[in-house]
Short mmCIF file of C-alpha atoms in Angstrom, two decimals:
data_model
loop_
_atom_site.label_atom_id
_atom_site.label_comp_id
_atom_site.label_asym_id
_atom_site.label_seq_id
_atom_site.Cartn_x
_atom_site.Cartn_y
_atom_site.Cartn_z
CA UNK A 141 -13.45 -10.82 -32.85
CA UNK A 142 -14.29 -10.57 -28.97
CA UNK A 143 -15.33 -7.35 -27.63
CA UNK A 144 -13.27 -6.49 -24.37
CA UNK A 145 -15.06 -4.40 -22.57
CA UNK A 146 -13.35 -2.65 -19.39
CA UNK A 147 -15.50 -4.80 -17.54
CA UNK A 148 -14.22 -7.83 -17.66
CA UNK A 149 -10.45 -7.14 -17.46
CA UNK A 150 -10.34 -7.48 -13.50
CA UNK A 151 -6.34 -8.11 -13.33
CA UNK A 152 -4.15 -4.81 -13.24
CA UNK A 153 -2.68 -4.08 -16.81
CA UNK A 154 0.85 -5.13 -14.60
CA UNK A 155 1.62 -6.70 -11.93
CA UNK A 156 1.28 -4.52 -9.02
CA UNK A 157 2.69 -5.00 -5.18
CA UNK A 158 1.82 -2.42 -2.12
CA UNK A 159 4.02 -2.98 0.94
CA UNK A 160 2.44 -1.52 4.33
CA UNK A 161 5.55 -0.67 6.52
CA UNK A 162 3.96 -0.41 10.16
CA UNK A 163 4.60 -1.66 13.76
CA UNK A 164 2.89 -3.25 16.46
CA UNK A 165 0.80 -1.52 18.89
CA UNK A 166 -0.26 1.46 16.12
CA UNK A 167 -3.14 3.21 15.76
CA UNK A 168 -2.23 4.88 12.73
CA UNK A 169 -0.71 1.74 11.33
CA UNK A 170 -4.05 -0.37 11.63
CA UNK A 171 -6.49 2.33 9.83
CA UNK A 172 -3.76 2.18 7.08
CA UNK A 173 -4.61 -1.65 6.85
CA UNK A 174 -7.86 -0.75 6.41
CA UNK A 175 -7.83 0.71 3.84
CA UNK A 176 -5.03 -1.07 1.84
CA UNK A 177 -6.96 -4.63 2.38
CA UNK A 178 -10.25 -2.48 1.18
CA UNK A 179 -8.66 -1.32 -1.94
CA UNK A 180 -5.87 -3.70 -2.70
CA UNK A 181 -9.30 -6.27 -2.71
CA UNK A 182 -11.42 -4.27 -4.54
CA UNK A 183 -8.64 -4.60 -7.18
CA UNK A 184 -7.30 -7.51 -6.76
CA UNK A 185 -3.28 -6.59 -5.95
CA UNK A 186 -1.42 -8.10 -3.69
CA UNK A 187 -0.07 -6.73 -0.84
CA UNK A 188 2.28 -7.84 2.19
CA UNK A 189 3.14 -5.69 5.45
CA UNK A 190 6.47 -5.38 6.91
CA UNK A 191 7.23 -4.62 10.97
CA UNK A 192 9.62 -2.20 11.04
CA UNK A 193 11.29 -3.18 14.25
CA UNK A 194 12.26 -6.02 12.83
CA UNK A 195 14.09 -4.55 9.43
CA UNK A 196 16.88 -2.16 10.68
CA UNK A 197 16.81 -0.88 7.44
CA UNK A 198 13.31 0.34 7.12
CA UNK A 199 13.94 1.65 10.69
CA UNK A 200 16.36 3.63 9.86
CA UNK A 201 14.72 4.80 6.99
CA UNK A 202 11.43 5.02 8.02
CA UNK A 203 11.06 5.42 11.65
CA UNK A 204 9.71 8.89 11.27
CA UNK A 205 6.81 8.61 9.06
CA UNK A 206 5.27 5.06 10.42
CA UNK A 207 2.92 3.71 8.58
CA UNK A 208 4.52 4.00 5.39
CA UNK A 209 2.63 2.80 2.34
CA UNK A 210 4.65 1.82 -0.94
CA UNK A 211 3.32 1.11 -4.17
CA UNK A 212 6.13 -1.57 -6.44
CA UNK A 213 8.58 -0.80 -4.35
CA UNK A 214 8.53 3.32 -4.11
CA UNK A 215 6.79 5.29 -1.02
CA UNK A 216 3.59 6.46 -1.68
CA UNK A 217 2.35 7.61 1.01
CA UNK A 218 2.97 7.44 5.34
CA UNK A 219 0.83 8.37 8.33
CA UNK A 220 -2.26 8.58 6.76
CA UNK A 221 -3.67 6.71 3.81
CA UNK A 222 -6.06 8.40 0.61
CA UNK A 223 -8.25 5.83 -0.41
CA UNK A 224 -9.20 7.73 -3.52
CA UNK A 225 -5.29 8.35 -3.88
CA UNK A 226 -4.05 4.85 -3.46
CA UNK A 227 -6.86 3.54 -5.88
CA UNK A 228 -6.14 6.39 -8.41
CA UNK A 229 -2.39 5.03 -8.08
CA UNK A 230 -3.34 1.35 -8.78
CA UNK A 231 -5.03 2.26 -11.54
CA UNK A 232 -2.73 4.83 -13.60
#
């Protein structure tokens, strides 16, 4: 019987998608790219980013709190991204 340590289960226990909701010309919106790449890497999740003024819906429901970070589908966070938070959430 093989020992699994948590070492060398990389993958998430599920699969896992963060969607970056942001729009061109943002400050805000690139430092939240930071640190999704960083951590979405370090863990090996995907992750895709939408433009917002291209998706009338996410304008209209998001204009407000650019850049908006969701985690499978459900907000997580906007304006300013945790690190620590986002990784913790990943994890759980």
């Amino acid at each position: 019987m093989a020992d699994m340590s948590p070492l060398f289960r990389r993958t998430p226990p599920r699969e896992r998608l963060v969607t970056l909701i942001r729009k061109p010309g943002c400050h805000l919106c690139d430092d939240a790219q930071v640190v999704v790449e960083k951590v979405c890497g370090d863990l090996g999740v995907p992750w895709e980013q939408k433009d917002i003024t291209e998706d009338r819906e996410l304008h209209d429901q998001y204009w407000e709190q650019i850049p908006v970070v969701l985690v499978d589908g459900r907000q997580h966070t906007f304006w300013r991204v945790n690190e620590g938070r986002l990784r913790k959430a990943l994890t759980d």
